[in-house]
Structures are given as C-alpha cells and as structure tokens.
Short mmCIF file of C-alpha atoms in Angstrom, two decimals:
data_model
loop_
_atom_site.label_atom_id
_atom_site.label_comp_id
_atom_site.label_asym_id
_atom_site.label_seq_id
_atom_site.Cartn_x
_atom_site.Cartn_y
_atom_site.Cartn_z
CA LEU A 210 280.05 197.68 51.57
CA GLY A 211 276.41 198.20 50.78
CA ILE A 212 273.57 196.42 52.49
CA GLU A 213 270.24 196.12 50.73
CA LYS A 214 267.04 195.14 52.47
CA ALA A 215 264.04 194.70 50.23
CA ASP A 216 261.19 192.40 49.32
CA ALA A 217 263.51 190.72 46.85
CA LEU A 218 260.81 188.94 44.87
CA LYS A 219 258.27 191.76 44.56
CA LEU A 220 260.50 194.84 44.62
CA PRO A 221 264.08 193.86 43.81
CA PRO A 222 266.77 196.55 43.88
CA LEU A 223 267.06 198.05 40.40
CA GLU A 224 269.64 200.12 38.59
CA SER A 225 268.56 201.88 35.39
CA GLY A 226 265.59 199.52 35.09
CA TYR A 227 267.67 196.34 35.41
CA LEU A 228 268.31 194.09 38.38
CA ARG A 229 271.06 195.54 40.53
CA LYS A 230 274.11 193.25 40.56
CA PHE A 231 276.15 192.42 43.64
CA ASP A 232 279.63 190.96 44.18
CA LEU A 233 278.59 189.20 47.38
CA ILE A 234 275.14 188.12 48.51
CA VAL A 235 274.63 186.54 51.93
CA SER A 236 271.27 185.35 53.19
CA ASP A 237 269.84 183.20 55.96
CA LEU A 238 266.94 181.13 54.69
CA SER A 239 267.25 178.53 57.44
CA ALA A 240 263.81 179.35 58.85
CA GLY A 241 262.29 178.37 55.51
CA GLU A 242 260.10 180.36 53.19
CA ASP A 243 256.66 178.81 53.46
CA ALA A 244 254.59 181.81 52.46
CA TRP A 245 255.47 183.39 49.15
CA ASP A 246 253.55 184.77 46.21
CA GLN A 247 254.10 182.43 43.26
CA SER A 248 252.34 184.83 40.87
CA THR A 249 255.27 187.23 41.28
CA CYS A 250 257.57 184.61 39.75
CA GLU A 251 255.17 183.55 37.02
CA ALA A 252 255.13 187.05 35.54
CA ASP A 253 258.71 188.02 36.37
CA PRO A 254 260.00 190.75 34.02
CA PHE A 255 263.64 190.00 34.93
CA SER A 256 263.80 186.29 33.96
CA ARG A 257 265.09 185.36 37.40
CA PHE A 258 263.47 181.93 37.51
CA ARG A 259 265.14 180.26 34.54
CA PHE A 260 265.78 177.08 36.54
CA GLY A 261 262.09 176.50 37.23
CA LEU A 262 259.19 177.65 39.32
CA PRO A 263 259.44 176.38 42.91
CA SER A 264 256.59 174.69 44.70
CA PRO A 265 254.02 177.10 46.13
CA ALA A 266 254.54 175.40 49.51
CA ARG A 267 258.28 176.18 49.74
CA GLY A 268 259.95 179.32 48.48
CA GLU A 269 263.66 178.95 49.23
CA PHE A 270 264.49 178.27 45.58
CA ALA A 271 262.57 181.34 44.48
CA LEU A 272 264.88 183.47 46.64
CA ILE A 273 267.98 181.47 45.73
CA GLN A 274 267.24 181.97 42.02
CA HIS A 275 266.75 185.69 42.64
CA MET A 276 270.16 185.84 44.35
CA ILE A 277 271.81 183.92 41.53
CA ALA A 278 270.26 186.34 39.01
CA THR A 279 271.70 189.32 40.91
CA MET A 280 275.29 188.06 41.17
CA SER A 281 277.70 190.25 39.28
CA SER A 282 279.69 188.55 36.59
CA PRO A 283 282.37 187.23 36.65
CA ASN A 284 283.14 187.59 40.36
CA GLY A 285 279.71 187.28 42.00
CA VAL A 286 279.28 184.96 44.97
CA THR A 287 276.10 183.99 46.80
CA MET A 288 276.20 182.30 50.20
CA VAL A 289 272.92 180.99 51.60
CA ILE A 290 272.20 179.25 54.90
CA VAL A 291 269.45 176.68 54.43
CA ASP A 292 267.86 173.81 56.28
CA GLN A 293 269.49 170.68 54.84
CA SER A 294 266.06 169.47 53.68
CA VAL A 295 266.31 172.07 50.88
CA LEU A 296 269.13 169.96 49.43
CA THR A 297 267.08 166.76 49.25
CA ARG A 298 263.48 167.87 48.79
CA SER A 299 261.65 166.19 45.91
CA GLY A 300 259.26 167.62 43.33
CA ARG A 301 260.04 170.87 41.57
CA ASP A 302 263.05 171.52 43.80
CA THR A 303 264.78 168.44 42.35
CA ASP A 304 264.60 169.87 38.83
CA ILE A 305 265.75 173.31 40.00
CA ARG A 306 268.77 171.86 41.84
CA LYS A 307 269.68 169.76 38.81
CA SER A 308 269.48 172.79 36.48
CA ILE A 309 271.62 174.92 38.80
CA ILE A 310 274.25 172.18 38.99
CA GLU A 311 274.20 171.66 35.21
CA SER A 312 274.72 175.43 34.81
CA ASN A 313 277.90 175.06 36.91
CA LEU A 314 276.86 177.62 39.52
CA LEU A 315 276.95 175.44 42.65
CA ASP A 316 280.44 175.63 44.13
CA THR A 317 280.36 174.40 47.74
CA VAL A 318 278.06 172.88 50.34
CA ILE A 319 279.16 173.12 53.98
CA PHE A 320 277.14 170.81 56.21
CA LEU A 321 276.64 172.17 59.73
CA PRO A 322 275.56 170.56 63.00
CA PRO A 323 272.05 171.04 64.41
CA LYS A 324 271.05 173.72 66.94
CA LEU A 325 273.47 176.44 65.83
CA PHE A 326 270.98 179.30 65.51
CA ARG A 327 267.86 177.96 67.18
CA SER A 328 267.24 175.32 69.77
CA ASP A 329 265.61 172.98 67.26
CA ALA A 330 267.23 169.84 65.93
CA ARG A 331 267.36 170.81 62.26
CA SER A 332 270.72 170.57 60.56
CA LEU A 333 271.76 173.45 58.37
CA ALA A 334 274.08 173.94 55.43
CA ILE A 335 275.87 176.88 53.86
CA VAL A 336 275.44 176.69 50.09
CA VAL A 337 277.83 178.72 47.94
CA PHE A 338 277.14 179.70 44.34
CA LYS A 339 279.65 181.42 42.05
CA ALA A 340 278.84 183.31 38.87
CA SER A 341 281.89 182.04 37.01
CA ARG A 342 283.49 178.66 37.61
CA ILE A 343 286.06 176.81 35.56
CA ASP A 344 286.04 173.59 37.57
CA THR A 345 282.83 171.55 37.53
CA LYS A 346 283.54 169.78 40.83
CA ILE A 347 281.37 170.65 43.81
CA LEU A 348 283.12 170.83 47.15
CA ALA A 349 281.25 169.20 50.06
CA ILE A 350 282.60 170.00 53.52
CA ASN A 351 281.47 168.04 56.57
CA GLY A 352 281.26 170.58 59.36
CA THR A 353 278.92 168.44 61.45
CA THR A 354 281.70 167.35 63.80
CA GLY A 355 283.87 169.60 65.90
CA PHE A 356 281.18 171.36 67.88
CA VAL A 357 280.44 171.81 71.53
CA SER A 358 276.99 170.65 72.58
CA SER A 359 275.00 172.59 75.10
CA LYS A 360 271.44 172.50 76.36
CA SER A 361 269.98 175.11 74.03
CA LEU A 362 272.52 175.85 71.28
CA ASN A 363 275.57 174.12 69.87
CA HIS A 364 278.79 176.02 69.10
CA ILE A 365 281.35 175.21 66.41
CA THR A 366 284.85 175.16 67.87
CA ALA A 367 287.51 177.57 66.64
CA ASP A 368 289.55 174.59 65.43
CA SER A 369 286.62 173.32 63.37
CA ILE A 370 286.02 176.77 61.87
CA GLN A 371 289.71 176.89 60.92
CA LYS A 372 289.50 173.46 59.24
CA ILE A 373 286.35 174.45 57.31
CA SER A 374 288.06 177.68 56.19
CA GLU A 375 291.15 175.81 55.02
CA HIS A 376 289.06 173.42 52.91
CA PHE A 377 286.96 176.23 51.49
#
C-alpha cells in the first residue's frame, strides 16, 4: 500500500516523466473545491482533462478527471466522496459527466444520508469509476435509509453497510 499526498493538479506524482498510475484511488471531495487554478488545466502536459474543462467556480471535476487519468489499466478503480450537487450541477459539469458516462468509466453511485462527516445537511455520494468495464450499466445504490440520526452527526447502521456492500 502506498499513499501519495500531493497537489495533484499542479505537481502530480510522476514516474519516468509520465503520470504515475494507481490501482486504487480514494478521495474525499465532499467539502467542495471552490478555489482552483484553471490555468493549470488549460496547459496540462498530461492530457488529463479530455472530458472538458470544469467551471472556474467549482473544481471537483478537475480532480476527478486527474484521478481517472491516473487509474492503472485494466484494474484501476477510483472512489470519490462528493456532495450530491456534483452529480446534478449544470453548465460545464453536465458535459463532463456525459463524456465520462459515454466513455464507460462510471460504475457505481452510492447515495448517502446527510450529516455523516459534518453537522451540515448536505447529502453525499460515493462515486466509483473503473478503468475497464464490460457492462455499460451504472449501479445506483440508495444508502440514504438505514441510518441512526443524532444531534450532530448521523451514523449508518452495520446492517445498512452490509446491504450496501452486498449490492456493490
């Protein structure tokens, strides 16, 4: 197991001058990526943004495209936690989502209840991308039920985690 921490857009991990490839990439983008340098993507020497240039106001799809570009083939998997608004946002994000789906990289979306990581009401989702897929179906799992509500944070029950795992 290797863990890489880097400014992924400006200084991505390299190997012999090429993007380093990973079998598994996990990232939490649920806080959003409001501030990001779009010029880095415009002049990208690694062609990481083939699905489109995200809006300068929101950078989640810049990072998601970077992660997709660094998945090893054929077994690479990327799992990203996002605010569910990333899945429905209009503008450039719509075209990027469409291109990723048409490229058959989106595998699963697991919808989660609000207040799992922070005491705000935003609902999150785990989005799973796979480098090689035969099936073109996208699995959507409703994990918004089966949680215990508390004052500050909600908790997914063990039974619900088991059910999500079985579907996934």
